[in-house]
Short mmCIF file of C-alpha atoms in Angstrom, two decimals:
data_model
loop_
_atom_site.label_atom_id
_atom_site.label_comp_id
_atom_site.label_asym_id
_atom_site.label_seq_id
_atom_site.Cartn_x
_atom_site.Cartn_y
_atom_site.Cartn_z
CA MET Y 164 -17.06 70.59 -49.48
CA LYS Y 165 -18.30 67.78 -47.19
CA MET Y 166 -20.57 70.22 -45.32
CA GLN Y 167 -22.08 71.43 -48.62
CA PHE Y 168 -22.70 67.85 -49.75
CA TRP Y 169 -24.34 66.97 -46.43
CA THR Y 170 -26.55 70.10 -46.62
CA GLN Y 171 -27.67 69.06 -50.10
CA ARG Y 172 -28.56 65.55 -48.86
CA VAL Y 173 -30.54 66.93 -45.93
CA SER Y 174 -32.40 69.26 -48.30
CA ILE Y 175 -33.22 66.36 -50.64
CA SER Y 176 -34.39 64.34 -47.65
CA LYS Y 177 -36.71 67.17 -46.60
CA ILE Y 178 -38.07 67.39 -50.16
CA ALA Y 179 -38.69 63.64 -50.15
CA SER Y 180 -40.55 63.82 -46.85
CA THR Y 181 -42.65 66.75 -48.16
CA ALA Y 182 -43.47 64.71 -51.23
CA TYR Y 183 -44.72 61.93 -48.98
CA PHE Y 184 -47.12 64.29 -47.23
CA HIS Y 185 -48.54 65.36 -50.62
CA GLY Y 186 -48.96 61.77 -51.78
CA GLN Y 187 -46.29 62.15 -54.46
CA ALA Y 188 -43.64 59.80 -53.11
CA ASN Y 189 -43.28 56.35 -54.52
CA LEU Y 190 -40.95 54.73 -52.00
CA ASP Y 191 -41.57 51.02 -52.03
CA PRO Y 192 -38.61 49.24 -50.40
CA SER Y 193 -39.80 45.85 -51.67
CA LYS Y 194 -39.20 47.03 -55.25
CA ALA Y 195 -36.33 49.36 -54.56
CA SER Y 196 -32.60 49.03 -55.06
CA PRO Y 197 -30.30 49.09 -51.98
CA LEU Y 198 -29.68 52.78 -52.63
CA SER Y 199 -33.38 53.69 -52.48
CA THR Y 200 -33.73 51.62 -49.30
CA ARG Y 201 -31.06 53.83 -47.78
CA TRP Y 202 -32.98 56.89 -48.98
CA PHE Y 203 -36.13 55.47 -47.41
CA ILE Y 204 -34.25 55.25 -44.12
CA LYS Y 205 -33.20 58.90 -44.49
CA VAL Y 206 -36.77 59.94 -45.24
CA VAL Y 207 -38.05 58.12 -42.17
CA SER Y 208 -35.28 59.71 -40.10
CA THR Y 209 -36.20 63.16 -41.41
CA LEU Y 210 -39.86 62.55 -40.62
CA CYS Y 211 -38.89 61.61 -37.09
CA ILE Y 212 -37.07 64.93 -36.68
CA ARG Y 213 -39.81 67.01 -38.28
CA ARG Y 214 -42.59 65.23 -36.41
CA SER Y 215 -40.67 64.44 -33.20
CA GLN Y 216 -43.58 65.70 -31.08
CA SER Y 217 -45.94 63.19 -32.67
CA LEU Y 218 -44.85 60.04 -34.45
CA THR Y 219 -48.41 59.04 -35.37
CA VAL Y 220 -47.54 59.58 -39.05
CA PHE Y 221 -45.91 56.16 -38.92
CA LYS Y 222 -49.23 54.47 -38.10
CA SER Y 223 -50.20 54.44 -41.76
CA ASP Y 224 -50.44 51.07 -43.49
CA TYR Y 225 -47.61 52.08 -45.80
CA PHE Y 226 -45.14 52.38 -42.97
CA ARG Y 227 -46.51 49.37 -41.13
CA ASP Y 228 -45.82 47.28 -44.21
CA ASN Y 229 -42.40 48.67 -45.04
CA ILE Y 230 -40.62 49.37 -41.75
CA ASP Y 231 -39.13 45.97 -41.02
CA PRO Y 232 -36.41 45.24 -38.41
CA SER Y 233 -33.58 45.95 -40.86
CA VAL Y 234 -35.06 49.33 -41.85
CA ALA Y 235 -35.74 50.17 -38.18
CA CYS Y 236 -32.13 49.33 -37.40
CA GLY Y 237 -31.00 51.69 -40.15
CA VAL Y 238 -33.22 54.48 -38.81
CA ILE Y 239 -31.92 54.03 -35.27
CA HIS Y 240 -28.35 54.09 -36.53
CA HIS Y 241 -28.94 57.16 -38.70
CA ILE Y 242 -30.70 59.18 -35.99
CA ALA Y 243 -28.54 58.11 -33.05
CA ASN Y 244 -25.12 58.23 -34.70
CA GLY Y 245 -25.47 60.08 -38.01
CA LEU Y 246 -27.63 62.88 -36.56
CA ASN Y 247 -26.31 62.47 -33.02
CA ASN Y 248 -29.78 62.39 -31.46
CA PRO Y 249 -29.98 59.21 -29.36
CA SER Y 250 -33.00 60.40 -27.34
CA LEU Y 251 -35.03 60.74 -30.56
CA ALA Y 252 -33.77 57.32 -31.67
CA TYR Y 253 -35.05 55.98 -28.36
CA ASN Y 254 -38.48 57.60 -28.98
CA PHE Y 255 -38.65 56.00 -32.43
CA PHE Y 256 -37.61 52.66 -30.93
CA CYS Y 257 -40.38 52.81 -28.31
CA PHE Y 258 -43.02 53.94 -30.82
CA SER Y 259 -42.17 51.30 -33.40
CA ARG Y 260 -42.12 48.62 -30.72
CA HIS Y 261 -45.39 49.56 -29.01
CA ASP Y 262 -47.50 51.12 -31.79
CA LEU Y 263 -46.20 49.23 -34.82
CA ASN Y 264 -45.62 45.92 -32.99
CA LEU Y 265 -42.16 45.78 -34.49
CA THR Y 266 -39.72 43.21 -33.10
CA HIS Y 267 -36.30 44.79 -33.14
CA SER Y 268 -33.16 42.92 -34.04
CA LYS Y 269 -30.29 42.34 -31.63
CA HIS Y 270 -28.24 44.75 -33.74
CA SER Y 271 -30.80 47.54 -33.15
CA PHE Y 272 -30.61 46.96 -29.42
CA SER Y 273 -26.82 47.03 -29.55
CA LEU Y 274 -26.69 50.27 -31.56
CA LEU Y 275 -29.19 52.04 -29.31
CA LEU Y 276 -27.67 50.84 -26.03
CA ARG Y 277 -24.17 51.99 -27.00
CA SER Y 278 -25.38 55.37 -28.29
CA LEU Y 279 -27.45 56.07 -25.17
CA CYS Y 280 -24.60 55.12 -22.86
CA ARG Y 281 -22.05 57.22 -24.75
CA ASN Y 282 -24.36 60.23 -24.29
CA ASN Y 283 -24.90 59.53 -20.57
CA LEU Y 284 -28.55 58.59 -21.09
CA HIS Y 285 -28.23 55.60 -18.80
CA ASP Y 286 -31.82 55.66 -17.55
CA TYR Y 287 -33.02 55.18 -21.14
CA ALA Y 288 -30.35 52.53 -21.68
CA GLU Y 289 -31.61 50.59 -18.68
CA LEU Y 290 -35.15 50.62 -20.13
CA VAL Y 291 -33.85 49.43 -23.51
CA TYR Y 292 -32.00 46.63 -21.77
CA ASP Y 293 -35.24 45.61 -20.01
CA TYR Y 294 -37.02 45.56 -23.38
CA MET Y 295 -34.20 43.48 -24.81
CA LYS Y 296 -34.51 40.98 -22.00
CA SER Y 297 -38.32 40.75 -22.32
CA ASP Y 298 -37.89 40.02 -26.06
CA GLY Y 299 -35.70 37.06 -25.19
CA ASN Y 300 -32.44 38.67 -26.29
CA SER Y 301 -29.21 39.15 -24.38
CA PRO Y 302 -26.24 41.41 -25.13
CA LYS Y 303 -23.30 40.09 -27.08
CA SER Y 304 -20.13 39.56 -25.08
CA ALA Y 305 -18.57 42.81 -26.32
CA ASP Y 306 -21.78 44.76 -25.62
CA PHE Y 307 -22.02 43.13 -22.20
CA ASP Y 308 -18.53 44.32 -21.22
CA PHE Y 309 -19.28 47.79 -22.60
CA LEU Y 310 -22.50 48.07 -20.60
CA ILE Y 311 -20.80 46.98 -17.38
CA SER Y 312 -18.06 49.57 -17.81
CA SER Y 313 -20.46 52.36 -18.79
CA PHE Y 314 -22.94 51.73 -15.97
CA VAL Y 315 -20.15 51.50 -13.39
CA ASN Y 316 -18.67 54.79 -14.61
CA SER Y 317 -22.10 56.41 -14.30
CA GLY Y 318 -22.41 55.13 -10.73
CA LYS Y 319 -25.33 52.80 -11.48
CA ILE Y 320 -23.95 49.85 -9.58
CA SER Y 321 -27.37 48.26 -9.02
CA VAL Y 322 -27.93 48.07 -12.79
CA VAL Y 323 -24.58 46.31 -13.27
CA GLU Y 324 -25.53 43.81 -10.59
CA LYS Y 325 -28.79 43.21 -12.45
CA LEU Y 326 -26.88 42.66 -15.69
CA LEU Y 327 -24.58 40.12 -14.08
CA VAL Y 328 -27.36 38.32 -12.23
CA ASP Y 329 -29.50 38.16 -15.39
CA LYS Y 330 -26.64 36.66 -17.35
CA ALA Y 331 -25.93 34.21 -14.54
CA GLU Y 332 -29.45 32.83 -14.97
CA SER Y 333 -28.64 31.60 -18.47
CA CYS Y 334 -24.96 30.78 -18.20
CA LYS Y 335 -22.10 30.76 -15.75
CA ILE Y 336 -20.30 34.08 -15.35
CA SER Y 337 -16.61 33.62 -15.95
CA PRO Y 338 -14.18 34.99 -13.37
CA SER Y 339 -12.79 37.39 -15.99
CA VAL Y 340 -16.17 39.14 -16.34
CA SER Y 341 -16.88 39.47 -12.62
CA ASN Y 342 -13.25 40.50 -12.04
CA LYS Y 343 -13.68 43.39 -14.49
CA PHE Y 344 -16.67 44.54 -12.49
CA LEU Y 345 -14.80 44.23 -9.20
CA SER Y 346 -11.79 46.10 -10.60
CA LEU Y 347 -13.99 48.92 -11.88
CA LEU Y 348 -15.65 49.24 -8.49
CA ILE Y 349 -12.29 49.41 -6.74
CA SER Y 350 -10.98 51.99 -9.23
CA LYS Y 351 -14.05 54.13 -8.44
CA ASN Y 352 -13.40 53.80 -4.70
CA ARG Y 353 -16.57 51.73 -4.33
CA VAL Y 354 -14.80 49.21 -2.12
CA SER Y 355 -17.78 48.45 0.11
CA ASP Y 356 -19.91 47.73 -3.01
CA ALA Y 357 -17.19 45.42 -4.33
CA VAL Y 358 -16.96 43.54 -1.03
CA MET Y 359 -20.74 43.24 -0.76
CA PHE Y 360 -21.11 41.90 -4.30
CA PHE Y 361 -18.17 39.54 -3.88
CA LYS Y 362 -19.41 38.07 -0.61
CA GLY Y 363 -23.14 38.28 -1.34
CA ARG Y 364 -23.19 37.11 -4.96
CA ILE Y 365 -19.94 35.62 -6.20
CA LEU Y 366 -19.09 33.48 -3.19
CA ARG Y 367 -22.69 32.34 -2.61
CA SER Y 368 -23.69 31.40 -6.15
CA ALA Y 369 -22.40 28.58 -8.30
CA SER Y 370 -23.27 30.69 -11.35
CA PHE Y 371 -20.31 32.97 -10.66
CA GLY Y 372 -16.85 31.69 -11.29
CA THR Y 373 -14.08 32.87 -9.00
CA ASP Y 374 -10.32 32.56 -8.91
CA ASN Y 375 -7.46 33.88 -6.84
CA CYS Y 376 -7.52 37.05 -8.96
CA SER Y 377 -11.05 37.75 -7.67
CA PHE Y 378 -9.81 37.52 -4.10
CA ASN Y 379 -6.76 39.63 -4.86
CA ILE Y 380 -8.85 42.44 -6.34
CA VAL Y 381 -11.14 42.68 -3.33
CA MET Y 382 -8.28 42.31 -0.87
CA ARG Y 383 -6.42 45.13 -2.62
CA GLY Y 384 -9.46 47.36 -2.20
CA LEU Y 385 -9.73 46.51 1.49
CA CYS Y 386 -6.03 47.16 2.05
CA MET Y 387 -6.36 50.52 0.27
CA CYS Y 388 -8.96 51.41 2.91
CA SER Y 389 -6.70 50.09 5.70
CA LYS Y 390 -9.19 47.26 6.38
CA VAL Y 391 -6.38 44.72 6.50
CA ASP Y 392 -8.08 42.40 8.99
CA GLU Y 393 -11.03 41.99 6.59
CA ALA Y 394 -8.54 41.20 3.82
CA PHE Y 395 -7.01 38.49 6.01
CA GLU Y 396 -10.49 36.99 6.52
CA LEU Y 397 -10.67 36.43 2.76
CA PHE Y 398 -7.09 35.17 2.76
CA ASP Y 399 -8.05 32.49 5.28
CA ILE Y 400 -10.81 31.04 3.08
CA MET Y 401 -9.04 31.16 -0.27
CA SER Y 402 -7.56 27.67 -0.22
CA SER Y 403 -10.83 26.08 0.90
CA LEU Y 404 -12.44 27.41 -2.29
CA ASN Y 405 -9.68 26.02 -4.51
CA CYS Y 406 -8.17 29.48 -4.96
CA PRO Y 407 -4.75 29.18 -3.34
CA PRO Y 408 -2.97 32.47 -2.60
CA ASP Y 409 -0.21 33.50 -4.96
CA ILE Y 410 2.57 36.08 -4.80
CA VAL Y 411 0.12 38.85 -5.70
CA THR Y 412 -1.97 37.90 -2.66
CA TYR Y 413 1.01 38.12 -0.33
CA ASN Y 414 2.24 41.36 -1.91
CA THR Y 415 -1.22 42.87 -1.44
CA LEU Y 416 -1.29 41.95 2.23
CA ILE Y 417 2.28 43.10 2.85
CA ASN Y 418 1.51 46.44 1.25
CA GLY Y 419 -1.66 46.73 3.33
CA LEU Y 420 0.18 45.97 6.55
CA CYS Y 421 2.86 48.54 5.69
CA ARG Y 422 0.12 51.10 5.11
CA ILE Y 423 -1.08 50.73 8.70
CA GLY Y 424 2.45 50.53 10.08
CA ASP Y 425 2.35 46.87 11.11
CA LEU Y 426 5.84 46.17 9.78
CA ASN Y 427 6.59 43.17 12.00
CA ARG Y 428 3.59 41.31 10.66
CA ALA Y 429 4.47 42.31 7.11
CA HIS Y 430 8.04 41.08 7.56
CA GLU Y 431 6.69 37.81 8.95
CA LEU Y 432 4.71 37.31 5.73
CA LEU Y 433 7.93 37.73 3.75
CA ARG Y 434 9.58 35.04 5.87
CA GLN Y 435 6.52 32.84 5.32
CA ILE Y 436 6.85 33.15 1.55
CA ARG Y 437 10.52 32.20 1.67
CA SER Y 438 9.96 29.25 4.02
CA TYR Y 439 6.63 27.65 3.14
CA CYS Y 440 5.33 28.80 -0.23
CA ASN Y 441 5.97 27.15 -3.58
CA PHE Y 442 6.75 30.54 -5.08
CA SER Y 443 9.35 33.17 -4.29
CA PRO Y 444 9.12 36.82 -3.29
CA ASN Y 445 9.70 39.30 -6.09
CA VAL Y 446 10.80 42.91 -6.40
CA VAL Y 447 7.30 44.13 -5.48
CA THR Y 448 7.40 42.13 -2.24
CA TYR Y 449 10.68 43.62 -1.12
CA THR Y 450 9.95 47.14 -2.36
CA SER Y 451 6.64 47.25 -0.44
CA LEU Y 452 8.36 46.28 2.79
CA ILE Y 453 11.33 48.57 2.12
CA SER Y 454 8.91 51.45 1.56
CA GLY Y 455 7.22 50.70 4.86
CA TYR Y 456 10.51 50.78 6.75
CA CYS Y 457 11.54 54.01 4.97
CA LYS Y 458 8.34 55.72 6.11
CA SER Y 459 9.01 54.64 9.70
CA GLY Y 460 12.65 55.79 9.45
CA GLU Y 461 14.08 52.31 10.15
CA MET Y 462 16.85 52.59 7.58
CA SER Y 463 18.97 49.77 9.03
CA ASN Y 464 16.14 47.36 8.16
CA VAL Y 465 15.96 48.97 4.73
CA SER Y 466 19.64 48.28 4.11
CA ASN Y 467 19.31 44.68 5.33
CA LEU Y 468 16.30 44.02 3.10
CA PHE Y 469 18.03 45.57 0.10
CA ASP Y 470 21.09 43.34 0.62
CA GLU Y 471 18.85 40.30 1.11
CA MET Y 472 17.02 41.06 -2.12
CA ILE Y 473 20.29 41.34 -4.06
CA ASN Y 474 21.60 38.10 -2.54
CA CYS Y 475 18.41 36.31 -3.61
CA GLY Y 476 19.04 37.34 -7.19
CA ILE Y 477 16.14 39.81 -7.27
CA LYS Y 478 17.02 42.96 -9.17
CA PRO Y 479 15.72 46.25 -7.74
CA ASN Y 480 13.81 48.48 -10.12
CA LEU Y 481 13.73 52.26 -10.43
CA PHE Y 482 10.89 52.51 -7.92
CA THR Y 483 12.93 50.56 -5.36
CA TYR Y 484 15.90 52.91 -5.72
CA ASN Y 485 13.70 56.01 -5.56
CA VAL Y 486 12.02 54.81 -2.37
CA ILE Y 487 15.36 54.17 -0.66
CA ILE Y 488 16.94 57.45 -1.85
CA ASP Y 489 13.92 59.32 -0.51
CA GLY Y 490 14.05 57.38 2.75
CA PHE Y 491 17.71 58.21 3.39
CA GLY Y 492 17.12 61.81 2.34
CA LYS Y 493 14.27 62.34 4.79
CA GLN Y 494 16.50 61.01 7.56
CA GLY Y 495 19.16 63.56 6.61
CA ASP Y 496 21.59 60.84 5.50
CA TRP Y 497 22.84 62.55 2.34
CA ILE Y 498 25.85 60.24 1.97
CA SER Y 499 23.72 57.06 1.90
CA ALA Y 500 21.20 58.68 -0.46
CA LEU Y 501 24.00 59.65 -2.86
CA LYS Y 502 25.53 56.16 -2.64
CA MET Y 503 22.19 54.56 -3.52
CA TYR Y 504 21.86 56.98 -6.43
CA GLU Y 505 25.27 55.90 -7.72
CA ASN Y 506 24.25 52.23 -7.39
CA MET Y 507 21.14 53.00 -9.39
CA VAL Y 508 23.04 54.67 -12.23
CA ASN Y 509 25.65 51.87 -12.26
CA GLY Y 510 22.77 49.42 -12.48
CA GLY Y 511 21.70 50.95 -15.78
CA PHE Y 512 18.78 53.06 -14.57
CA ASN Y 513 18.21 56.62 -15.71
CA PRO Y 514 17.09 58.97 -12.94
CA ASP Y 515 13.61 60.43 -13.31
CA ILE Y 516 11.94 63.43 -11.70
CA VAL Y 517 11.20 61.42 -8.54
CA THR Y 518 14.90 60.62 -8.20
CA PHE Y 519 16.00 64.23 -8.63
CA THR Y 520 13.29 65.59 -6.34
CA SER Y 521 14.34 63.18 -3.60
CA LEU Y 522 18.04 64.04 -4.06
CA ILE Y 523 17.36 67.79 -4.00
CA ASP Y 524 15.30 67.28 -0.85
CA ALA Y 525 18.13 65.26 0.73
CA CYS Y 526 20.65 67.98 -0.17
CA SER Y 527 18.48 70.71 1.28
CA ARG Y 528 18.01 68.82 4.55
CA HIS Y 529 21.79 68.48 4.76
CA GLY Y 530 22.27 72.20 4.09
CA LYS Y 531 23.99 71.65 0.74
CA ILE Y 532 22.12 74.28 -1.23
CA ASN Y 533 24.82 74.60 -3.92
CA ASP Y 534 24.62 70.86 -4.52
CA CYS Y 535 20.84 71.29 -4.86
CA LEU Y 536 21.41 73.83 -7.63
CA LYS Y 537 23.91 71.53 -9.36
CA LEU Y 538 21.31 68.75 -9.34
CA TRP Y 539 18.75 71.19 -10.74
CA ASP Y 540 21.10 72.11 -13.59
CA LYS Y 541 21.90 68.45 -14.27
CA MET Y 542 18.21 67.59 -14.31
CA ASN Y 543 17.50 70.30 -16.88
CA ALA Y 544 20.54 69.30 -18.93
CA ILE Y 545 19.23 65.76 -19.43
CA LYS Y 546 15.70 67.04 -20.16
CA VAL Y 547 14.01 65.77 -17.00
CA THR Y 548 11.02 68.05 -16.41
CA PRO Y 549 10.56 69.31 -12.84
CA ASN Y 550 7.23 69.05 -11.06
CA ALA Y 551 5.56 71.27 -8.47
CA PHE Y 552 7.32 69.52 -5.60
CA THR Y 553 10.76 69.96 -7.18
CA PHE Y 554 10.15 73.71 -7.44
CA SER Y 555 8.76 73.87 -3.92
CA ILE Y 556 11.68 72.03 -2.29
CA LEU Y 557 14.38 74.05 -4.03
CA ILE Y 558 12.63 77.39 -3.54
CA ASN Y 559 12.08 76.64 0.13
CA ALA Y 560 15.76 75.68 0.52
CA LEU Y 561 16.90 78.95 -1.10
CA CYS Y 562 14.58 80.98 1.12
CA LYS Y 563 15.91 79.30 4.25
CA GLU Y 564 19.39 80.47 3.21
CA ASN Y 565 17.94 83.96 2.59
CA ARG Y 566 18.85 83.72 -1.10
CA LEU Y 567 15.60 85.43 -2.05
CA SER Y 568 16.63 86.81 -5.43
CA GLU Y 569 17.56 83.29 -6.62
CA ALA Y 570 14.30 81.95 -5.25
CA ARG Y 571 12.46 84.74 -7.07
CA ASP Y 572 14.25 83.91 -10.34
CA LEU Y 573 13.36 80.25 -9.92
CA LEU Y 574 9.75 81.18 -9.26
CA SER Y 575 9.66 83.08 -12.55
CA GLN Y 576 10.67 79.87 -14.36
CA LEU Y 577 7.47 78.22 -13.20
CA GLY Y 578 5.56 79.86 -16.05
CA ARG Y 579 7.61 77.94 -18.62
CA HIS Y 580 6.05 74.67 -17.47
CA LYS Y 581 2.44 74.83 -18.57
CA ASP Y 582 1.70 71.38 -17.17
CA ILE Y 583 2.47 72.49 -13.59
CA ILE Y 584 -0.54 73.95 -11.80
CA PRO Y 585 0.58 76.88 -9.62
CA ARG Y 586 0.05 76.02 -5.96
CA PRO Y 587 0.30 78.29 -2.90
CA PHE Y 588 2.92 76.06 -1.24
CA ILE Y 589 5.32 76.99 -4.06
CA TYR Y 590 4.89 80.76 -3.60
CA ASN Y 591 4.48 81.01 0.17
CA PRO Y 592 8.18 80.58 1.16
CA VAL Y 593 9.21 83.44 -1.16
CA ILE Y 594 6.40 85.70 0.04
CA ASP Y 595 7.39 84.90 3.62
CA GLY Y 596 11.04 85.59 2.91
CA PHE Y 597 10.39 89.04 1.45
CA CYS Y 598 7.94 89.92 4.25
CA LYS Y 599 10.48 88.98 6.93
CA SER Y 600 13.17 90.99 5.15
CA GLY Y 601 10.87 94.02 5.16
CA ASN Y 602 10.32 94.05 1.39
CA VAL Y 603 6.52 93.89 1.55
CA ASP Y 604 6.13 95.49 -1.88
CA GLU Y 605 7.92 92.57 -3.53
CA ALA Y 606 5.77 90.17 -1.53
CA ASN Y 607 2.65 91.96 -2.83
CA ALA Y 608 4.00 91.73 -6.39
CA ILE Y 609 4.35 87.95 -6.02
CA VAL Y 610 0.78 87.75 -4.68
CA GLU Y 611 -0.46 89.63 -7.74
CA GLU Y 612 1.48 87.19 -9.91
CA MET Y 613 -0.24 84.31 -8.14
CA GLU Y 614 -3.65 85.84 -8.84
CA ARG Y 615 -2.86 86.36 -12.53
CA LYS Y 616 -2.00 82.69 -12.81
CA GLY Y 617 -5.23 81.66 -11.11
CA CYS Y 618 -3.50 80.46 -7.95
CA VAL Y 619 -5.88 80.96 -5.01
CA HIS Y 620 -4.28 82.02 -1.71
CA ASP Y 621 -4.50 79.55 1.13
CA LYS Y 622 -4.57 80.20 4.86
CA MET Y 623 -0.76 80.29 5.01
CA THR Y 624 -0.56 82.97 2.30
CA PHE Y 625 -2.99 85.24 4.13
CA THR Y 626 -1.25 84.65 7.45
CA ILE Y 627 2.18 85.54 6.02
CA LEU Y 628 0.83 88.72 4.44
CA ILE Y 629 -1.00 89.89 7.57
CA LEU Y 630 2.08 89.36 9.74
CA GLY Y 631 4.35 90.98 7.13
CA HIS Y 632 2.21 94.11 6.84
CA CYS Y 633 1.84 94.31 10.62
CA MET Y 634 5.61 94.21 11.11
CA LYS Y 635 5.98 96.96 8.51
CA GLY Y 636 3.34 99.04 10.28
CA ARG Y 637 0.92 98.89 7.35
CA THR Y 638 -2.19 98.46 9.47
CA VAL Y 639 -4.74 99.50 6.84
CA GLU Y 640 -3.38 96.99 4.33
CA ALA Y 641 -3.28 94.31 7.04
CA ILE Y 642 -6.98 94.89 7.81
CA GLY Y 643 -7.79 94.65 4.09
CA ILE Y 644 -5.97 91.31 3.83
CA TYR Y 645 -7.73 90.13 6.99
CA ASP Y 646 -11.15 91.01 5.52
CA LYS Y 647 -10.28 89.25 2.28
CA MET Y 648 -9.17 86.22 4.27
CA LEU Y 649 -12.52 86.01 6.06
CA SER Y 650 -14.43 86.46 2.80
CA ARG Y 651 -12.61 83.38 1.43
CA GLY Y 652 -13.71 81.31 4.43
CA CYS Y 653 -10.28 81.24 6.12
CA LEU Y 654 -9.95 81.90 9.84
CA PRO Y 655 -6.65 83.23 11.21
CA ASP Y 656 -5.00 81.39 14.06
CA ASN Y 657 -4.50 82.96 17.50
CA VAL Y 658 -0.92 84.06 16.76
CA THR Y 659 -1.98 85.97 13.65
CA LEU Y 660 -4.96 87.50 15.43
CA LYS Y 661 -2.89 88.66 18.42
CA CYS Y 662 -0.29 90.17 16.10
CA LEU Y 663 -2.92 92.05 14.11
CA VAL Y 664 -4.74 93.32 17.21
CA SER Y 665 -1.44 94.38 18.83
CA CYS Y 666 -0.43 96.20 15.65
CA LEU Y 667 -3.75 98.06 15.54
CA ARG Y 668 -3.54 99.11 19.17
CA LYS Y 669 0.00 100.42 18.72
CA ALA Y 670 -1.27 102.46 15.80
CA GLY Y 671 -3.99 103.93 18.00
CA MET Y 672 -6.75 101.91 16.34
CA GLY Y 673 -8.21 100.39 19.51
CA ARG Y 674 -11.80 100.42 18.21
CA GLU Y 675 -10.82 98.46 15.08
CA ALA Y 676 -8.88 95.99 17.23
CA PHE Y 677 -11.92 95.47 19.47
CA GLU Y 678 -14.23 94.96 16.46
CA ILE Y 679 -11.91 92.36 14.95
CA GLU Y 680 -11.83 90.42 18.22
CA GLN Y 681 -15.62 90.57 18.53
CA ASN Y 682 -16.30 89.64 14.90
CA LEU Y 683 -13.94 86.68 15.02
CA SER Y 684 -15.54 85.45 18.27
CA ASN Y 685 -18.98 85.57 16.62
CA ILE Y 686 -17.71 83.73 13.55
CA ARG Y 687 -16.20 80.94 15.66
CA VAL Y 688 -19.41 80.59 17.71
CA ASN Y 689 -21.50 80.28 14.53
CA ILE Y 690 -19.12 77.70 13.10
#
């Protein structure tokens, strides 16, 4: 019904525009009701579409007299949003501005800028912004934030800098505005651009306000890139600029130091907070350092820090428990991992998929495959959805115990979880298990299943298949897999190559073995 109504209105609009061309229209907005003014806007919009190649029809005195800023705004809105044609709205904007000497309202600029940006026409949007500036207008605060976000997302960092610098000429940029820009840059991995703008513009100009949040944002970006020393350079000048470091600053630096493995220095910062700062460490402080020690396998320090945190009255969160459980599990300390899990549950936390994945991993490292399956059943019972890594860990554990049928059954359950993207590392252990057991046909069936699900083989998949077929004496199939591997851009390692060549020679296929060696040598030279 709505489509039919819209079709009727478009048809009427076309009739009205035809009437204008025959001199039969009497559309005088100065004498019209608000409804006929809206129809006039629709007629003008229709004329724009019908005469989009040449807008000279609007040069008539009639249009010059009756297209005022409010009507132009209506036309821009109707074409850009109603008809979803922002490029045509831009053409009308330029024509009316240059040929009709029309001064557009701030609302017209706002409508056109937002429509162009939403349709990724940022080059046009930049020109409209330049026109806006030359007319003595500036974007409203909401439009300003929108433009910054849109231009950053499109990668036009230089335009955003121009926006900020232009605004700084008329008024001081608040830290909240520049911080949004810095955060967007960091989120887009444009850390060097964020540092350059921060040091080159914000710190050198009185027009840009800055606070400790500004420093924290840039320091976080530097620490993400492991440029911790550069982050400390900013840390050293914070207080001199009346931006004293806060707990977020210290947490950022501690996390950065843990990233690069400098745990002693990170621990020293924790001691500094406790001894000299007018604020206290929080759960993020301790969890960052605990995570660092877990990754380095220093679990005695993990236990000490956890006890210290509890004694200070700081409650661990779910992330803290998950980090420690995973740390103990990777060290093969199943008992400590289970104890930490019990502490977590007693503390009122519900385990999530990270918890269960870490526990299953800890069980498998300890050789407790039946306990792994019990955890899997418990996880499903409380409706915790597994992820790709949960499947991979459990399947790999079953294959190591040569429980291939159970691993195969578990692999079949993967299709029930539409949100899990099939990955080769999930399938490879099962394929390897069946190949080593001599059941190459089942391995091939799993490979076909992978292909049906759109899972592309990786180098490991090809290697397993080549070795499996060689051990079974299926030389022709092994050569076919080898050729397919090369066509995908994968090169076999020396072990795989020697196995394949040896298999071919034993089968009396010396010429094929020689050709494979020669072809692979040529490929490696070209690479």
